[in-house]
């Protein structure tokens, strides 16, 4: 079974530029998550989708971050304009359904460096 | 609210045991444990559900005290492959939000 796919793996941009990350979850998984992991810290949830609807985006900096999951399958996370503090690994994850002790499977992440 | 993990780091010799603790201030539905090696994705180890059900790795053991909102992960007879950062994730009482702790770095030396 294929895992969670993410691209690009690495990206270096200058501050105030924009960047987009793509994620394809495990086939059949209804729930998709985007996490931000700053070096040395645990993953922090940015946004959670159930099919193509947002169920939690309380920690998403909406003035610069946006995410969509059209057709309820793959998803894109965009940052515009980027700040230095956005340097982090952006982890996409998926689970078969939302909550209730379901296992979340992570992709390998997209490493962003903002200079 | 982010769970608190302890210790922050531990160094072991191969074959030694260690315990990693995860504590929350709120009632929980479940506790999830993951291990992450540098530059890689977090890998699922185990879920402990309220009521005592466990799902996960046969060689990893853990406990969940629902009344105290605490979980412990037991690394027994550690192997070099156990090195990495261990994260606990606590799921709120409603079972709809998972929040990760800051991690415990484990280094197993020969």
mmCIF file of C-alpha atoms in Angstrom:
data_model
loop_
_atom_site.group_PDB
_atom_site.id
_atom_site.type_symbol
_atom_site.label_atom_id
_atom_site.label_comp_id
_atom_site.label_asym_id
_atom_site.label_seq_id
_atom_site.Cartn_x
_atom_site.Cartn_y
_atom_site.Cartn_z
ATOM 1 C CA UNK A 1 0.000 0.000 0.000
ATOM 2 C CA UNK A 2 1.426 3.357 -1.020
ATOM 3 C CA UNK A 3 2.036 5.830 1.776
ATOM 4 C CA UNK A 4 1.378 9.556 1.986
ATOM 5 C CA UNK A 5 3.163 11.321 -0.858
ATOM 6 C CA UNK A 6 4.465 14.866 -0.574
ATOM 7 C CA UNK A 7 6.338 17.231 -2.851
ATOM 8 C CA UNK A 8 8.625 18.998 -3.090
ATOM 9 C CA UNK A 9 10.884 17.464 -0.435
ATOM 10 C CA UNK A 10 13.032 20.552 -0.095
ATOM 11 C CA UNK A 11 12.474 24.199 -0.881
ATOM 12 C CA UNK A 12 14.540 27.320 -0.213
ATOM 13 C CA UNK A 13 12.880 30.686 -0.788
ATOM 14 C CA UNK A 14 13.468 34.279 0.165
ATOM 15 C CA UNK A 15 11.213 36.001 2.651
ATOM 16 C CA UNK A 16 8.106 37.545 1.118
ATOM 17 C CA UNK A 17 8.110 34.940 -1.674
ATOM 18 C CA UNK A 18 5.424 32.323 -2.002
ATOM 19 C CA UNK A 19 5.590 28.526 -1.896
ATOM 20 C CA UNK A 20 3.162 25.665 -2.363
ATOM 21 C CA UNK A 21 3.300 22.101 -1.081
ATOM 22 C CA UNK A 22 1.345 19.176 -2.442
ATOM 23 C CA UNK A 23 0.093 16.073 -0.675
ATOM 24 C CA UNK A 24 -1.566 12.876 -1.847
ATOM 25 C CA UNK A 25 -2.941 10.830 1.067
ATOM 26 C CA UNK A 26 -3.215 7.081 1.373
ATOM 27 C CA UNK A 27 -5.905 5.816 -0.980
ATOM 28 C CA UNK A 28 -9.317 5.827 0.619
ATOM 29 C CA UNK A 29 -8.359 7.989 3.591
ATOM 30 C CA UNK A 30 -11.056 10.551 4.230
ATOM 31 C CA UNK A 31 -9.152 12.686 6.718
ATOM 32 C CA UNK A 32 -6.107 14.752 5.759
ATOM 33 C CA UNK A 33 -3.918 16.841 8.030
ATOM 34 C CA UNK A 34 -1.197 19.435 7.560
ATOM 35 C CA UNK A 35 1.259 19.778 10.423
ATOM 36 C CA UNK A 36 4.117 22.236 10.882
ATOM 37 C CA UNK A 37 7.189 20.904 12.671
ATOM 38 C CA UNK A 38 9.846 23.407 13.710
ATOM 39 C CA UNK A 39 13.259 21.908 14.405
ATOM 40 C CA UNK A 40 13.380 20.372 17.866
ATOM 41 C CA UNK A 41 9.626 20.575 18.466
ATOM 42 C CA UNK A 42 6.648 18.303 18.059
ATOM 43 C CA UNK A 43 4.293 18.556 15.075
ATOM 44 C CA UNK A 44 1.706 21.331 15.343
ATOM 45 C CA UNK A 45 -1.618 20.921 13.538
ATOM 46 C CA UNK A 46 -2.298 23.645 10.986
ATOM 47 C CA UNK A 47 -5.429 22.346 9.285
ATOM 48 C CA UNK A 48 -7.530 19.203 9.166
ATOM 49 C CA UNK A 49 -9.880 18.145 6.360
ATOM 50 C CA UNK A 50 -12.653 15.584 6.411
ATOM 51 C CA UNK A 51 -13.153 14.745 2.731
ATOM 52 C CA UNK A 52 -13.061 18.236 1.169
ATOM 53 C CA UNK A 53 -14.401 20.123 4.190
ATOM 54 C CA UNK A 54 -12.319 21.879 6.843
ATOM 55 C CA UNK A 55 -12.952 20.576 10.375
ATOM 56 C CA UNK A 56 -10.184 22.458 12.206
ATOM 57 C CA UNK A 57 -8.034 25.372 11.058
ATOM 58 C CA UNK A 58 -7.793 27.161 14.389
ATOM 59 C CA UNK A 59 -3.972 27.274 14.311
ATOM 60 C CA UNK A 60 -3.560 28.191 10.652
ATOM 61 C CA UNK A 61 -2.142 31.742 10.192
ATOM 62 C CA UNK A 62 -4.825 32.683 7.731
ATOM 63 C CA UNK A 63 -3.244 35.982 6.753
ATOM 64 C CA UNK A 64 -0.475 34.080 4.962
ATOM 65 C CA UNK A 65 -1.341 30.384 4.888
ATOM 66 C CA UNK A 66 -4.059 28.749 2.830
ATOM 67 C CA UNK A 67 -4.951 25.154 2.080
ATOM 68 C CA UNK A 68 -7.437 23.378 -0.085
ATOM 69 C CA UNK A 69 -8.496 19.828 -0.753
ATOM 70 C CA UNK A 70 -10.485 19.881 -3.928
ATOM 71 C CA UNK A 71 -12.376 16.677 -4.761
ATOM 72 C CA UNK A 72 -11.542 15.270 -1.341
ATOM 73 C CA UNK A 73 -8.292 13.597 -2.366
ATOM 74 C CA UNK A 74 -5.011 15.486 -2.721
ATOM 75 C CA UNK A 75 -4.308 18.784 -1.038
ATOM 76 C CA UNK A 76 -2.194 21.904 -1.454
ATOM 77 C CA UNK A 77 -0.787 24.119 1.301
ATOM 78 C CA UNK A 78 0.335 27.606 0.270
ATOM 79 C CA UNK A 79 2.331 30.232 2.104
ATOM 80 C CA UNK A 80 2.286 33.792 0.801
ATOM 81 C CA UNK A 81 4.222 35.862 1.734
ATOM 82 C CA UNK A 82 6.711 33.689 3.620
ATOM 83 C CA UNK A 83 8.430 34.849 6.794
ATOM 84 C CA UNK A 84 11.693 33.655 8.327
ATOM 85 C CA UNK A 85 9.766 31.927 11.130
ATOM 86 C CA UNK A 86 7.983 29.741 8.582
ATOM 87 C CA UNK A 87 11.172 27.703 8.175
ATOM 88 C CA UNK A 88 10.035 24.224 9.197
ATOM 89 C CA UNK A 89 9.065 20.800 7.939
ATOM 90 C CA UNK A 90 5.508 20.651 6.654
ATOM 91 C CA UNK A 91 4.100 17.208 7.286
ATOM 92 C CA UNK A 92 1.038 15.902 5.561
ATOM 93 C CA UNK A 93 -0.800 13.017 7.189
ATOM 94 C CA UNK A 94 -3.958 11.020 6.621
ATOM 95 C CA UNK A 95 -6.261 8.644 8.442
ATOM 96 C CA UNK A 96 -9.139 6.484 7.333
ATOM 97 C CA UNK A 97 -11.603 8.554 9.301
ATOM 98 C CA UNK A 98 -11.696 11.432 11.736
ATOM 99 C CA UNK A 99 -10.855 11.002 15.378
ATOM 100 C CA UNK A 100 -11.829 8.269 17.788
ATOM 101 C CA UNK A 101 -8.395 6.712 18.126
ATOM 102 C CA UNK A 102 -7.685 6.349 14.428
ATOM 103 C CA UNK A 103 -4.080 5.885 13.337
ATOM 104 C CA UNK A 104 -2.558 8.865 11.554
ATOM 105 C CA UNK A 105 0.038 8.108 8.888
ATOM 106 C CA UNK A 106 2.609 10.758 8.014
ATOM 107 C CA UNK A 107 4.377 11.589 4.789
ATOM 108 C CA UNK A 108 8.113 12.290 4.715
ATOM 109 C CA UNK A 109 7.539 16.033 4.829
ATOM 110 C CA UNK A 110 8.462 19.093 2.835
ATOM 111 C CA UNK A 111 11.436 20.973 4.269
ATOM 112 C CA UNK A 112 11.133 24.727 3.893
ATOM 113 C CA UNK A 113 13.958 27.173 4.504
ATOM 114 C CA UNK A 114 13.132 30.877 4.297
ATOM 115 C CA UNK A 115 16.184 33.136 3.940
ATOM 116 C CA UNK B 1 -3.264 21.950 25.161
ATOM 117 C CA UNK B 2 0.140 20.387 24.501
ATOM 118 C CA UNK B 3 1.019 17.283 26.561
ATOM 119 C CA UNK B 4 4.242 17.333 28.564
ATOM 120 C CA UNK B 5 6.845 14.666 27.902
ATOM 121 C CA UNK B 6 9.657 13.600 30.200
ATOM 122 C CA UNK B 7 12.525 13.196 30.134
ATOM 123 C CA UNK B 8 13.516 15.491 27.273
ATOM 124 C CA UNK B 9 16.431 13.242 26.391
ATOM 125 C CA UNK B 10 17.880 9.902 27.440
ATOM 126 C CA UNK B 11 21.068 8.040 26.551
ATOM 127 C CA UNK B 12 21.090 4.263 26.846
ATOM 128 C CA UNK B 13 23.490 1.426 26.293
ATOM 129 C CA UNK B 14 22.232 -1.374 24.102
ATOM 130 C CA UNK B 15 20.157 -3.765 26.192
ATOM 131 C CA UNK B 16 19.155 -1.206 28.829
ATOM 132 C CA UNK B 17 15.591 -0.156 29.602
ATOM 133 C CA UNK B 18 13.981 3.279 29.627
ATOM 134 C CA UNK B 19 10.586 4.824 30.298
ATOM 135 C CA UNK B 20 9.154 7.867 28.540
ATOM 136 C CA UNK B 21 6.244 9.666 30.174
ATOM 137 C CA UNK B 22 3.468 11.766 28.664
ATOM 138 C CA UNK B 23 1.159 13.852 30.805
ATOM 139 C CA UNK B 24 -1.934 15.906 30.013
ATOM 140 C CA UNK B 25 -3.947 18.297 32.156
ATOM 141 C CA UNK B 26 -7.237 17.339 30.485
ATOM 142 C CA UNK B 27 -9.318 14.207 30.038
ATOM 143 C CA UNK B 28 -8.269 12.097 27.082
ATOM 144 C CA UNK B 29 -9.848 9.774 24.545
ATOM 145 C CA UNK B 30 -6.576 8.191 23.490
ATOM 146 C CA UNK B 31 -2.796 8.498 23.501
ATOM 147 C CA UNK B 32 -0.726 7.928 20.362
ATOM 148 C CA UNK B 33 3.005 7.195 20.284
ATOM 149 C CA UNK B 34 5.318 7.858 17.332
ATOM 150 C CA UNK B 35 9.050 7.560 16.700
ATOM 151 C CA UNK B 36 10.832 9.901 14.320
ATOM 152 C CA UNK B 37 14.349 9.504 13.009
ATOM 153 C CA UNK B 38 16.220 12.518 11.712
ATOM 154 C CA UNK B 39 14.962 13.616 8.311
ATOM 155 C CA UNK B 40 12.200 11.033 8.253
ATOM 156 C CA UNK B 41 8.466 10.958 8.865
ATOM 157 C CA UNK B 42 7.085 10.099 12.301
ATOM 158 C CA UNK B 43 6.304 6.383 12.379
ATOM 159 C CA UNK B 44 3.296 5.070 14.251
ATOM 160 C CA UNK B 45 4.063 2.835 17.234
ATOM 161 C CA UNK B 46 0.929 2.471 19.317
ATOM 162 C CA UNK B 47 -2.473 3.807 20.269
ATOM 163 C CA UNK B 48 -3.883 3.416 23.761
ATOM 164 C CA UNK B 49 -7.611 4.025 24.052
ATOM 165 C CA UNK B 50 -9.664 4.839 27.112
ATOM 166 C CA UNK B 51 -11.136 1.630 28.375
ATOM 167 C CA UNK B 52 -7.871 -0.271 28.007
ATOM 168 C CA UNK B 53 -7.745 -1.203 24.328
ATOM 169 C CA UNK B 54 -4.325 -1.049 22.698
ATOM 170 C CA UNK B 55 -3.366 -1.157 19.050
ATOM 171 C CA UNK B 56 0.193 -1.238 17.823
ATOM 172 C CA UNK B 57 3.635 -2.696 17.750
ATOM 173 C CA UNK B 58 4.135 -6.062 19.423
ATOM 174 C CA UNK B 59 7.618 -5.228 20.648
ATOM 175 C CA UNK B 60 6.707 -1.878 22.182
ATOM 176 C CA UNK B 61 4.753 -1.677 25.398
ATOM 177 C CA UNK B 62 2.926 1.226 26.953
ATOM 178 C CA UNK B 63 0.419 2.044 29.627
ATOM 179 C CA UNK B 64 -2.392 4.599 29.907
ATOM 180 C CA UNK B 65 -3.736 5.817 33.235
ATOM 181 C CA UNK B 66 -7.022 7.480 32.285
ATOM 182 C CA UNK B 67 -7.656 8.934 35.729
ATOM 183 C CA UNK B 68 -4.285 10.662 35.820
ATOM 184 C CA UNK B 69 -4.255 11.482 32.076
ATOM 185 C CA UNK B 70 -0.809 9.943 31.839
ATOM 186 C CA UNK B 71 0.838 7.468 29.530
ATOM 187 C CA UNK B 72 4.211 5.763 29.652
ATOM 188 C CA UNK B 73 6.167 4.117 26.830
ATOM 189 C CA UNK B 74 8.532 1.316 27.836
ATOM 190 C CA UNK B 75 11.700 0.654 25.867
ATOM 191 C CA UNK B 76 12.834 -2.773 26.998
ATOM 192 C CA UNK B 77 16.186 -4.332 26.116
ATOM 193 C CA UNK B 78 16.882 -1.397 23.841
ATOM 194 C CA UNK B 79 18.425 -1.883 20.418
ATOM 195 C CA UNK B 80 20.419 0.569 18.310
ATOM 196 C CA UNK B 81 17.362 0.941 16.079
ATOM 197 C CA UNK B 82 15.392 2.433 18.980
ATOM 198 C CA UNK B 83 17.324 5.688 18.630
ATOM 199 C CA UNK B 84 15.199 8.620 17.546
ATOM 200 C CA UNK B 85 12.748 11.133 18.934
ATOM 201 C CA UNK B 86 9.587 9.776 20.514
ATOM 202 C CA UNK B 87 6.423 11.851 20.425
ATOM 203 C CA UNK B 88 3.226 11.281 22.285
ATOM 204 C CA UNK B 89 0.004 12.661 20.876
ATOM 205 C CA UNK B 90 -2.994 13.098 23.120
ATOM 206 C CA UNK B 91 -6.501 13.012 21.728
ATOM 207 C CA UNK B 92 -9.055 15.144 23.559
ATOM 208 C CA UNK B 93 -12.034 13.633 25.367
ATOM 209 C CA UNK B 94 -14.293 14.210 22.361
ATOM 210 C CA UNK B 95 -11.871 12.219 20.222
ATOM 211 C CA UNK B 96 -11.573 14.886 17.545
ATOM 212 C CA UNK B 97 -8.247 16.633 18.121
ATOM 213 C CA UNK B 98 -4.731 15.209 18.424
ATOM 214 C CA UNK B 99 -1.989 17.354 19.978
ATOM 215 C CA UNK B 100 1.668 16.329 20.091
ATOM 216 C CA UNK B 101 4.168 16.793 22.884
ATOM 217 C CA UNK B 102 7.630 18.273 22.460
ATOM 218 C CA UNK B 103 9.342 14.911 22.088
ATOM 219 C CA UNK B 104 11.903 12.794 23.927
ATOM 220 C CA UNK B 105 15.245 12.231 22.236
ATOM 221 C CA UNK B 106 16.586 8.717 22.704
ATOM 222 C CA UNK B 107 20.113 7.675 21.840
ATOM 223 C CA UNK B 108 21.088 4.043 22.149
ATOM 224 C CA UNK B 109 24.826 3.413 22.123
ATOM 225 C CA UNK B 110 26.619 0.113 21.473
#
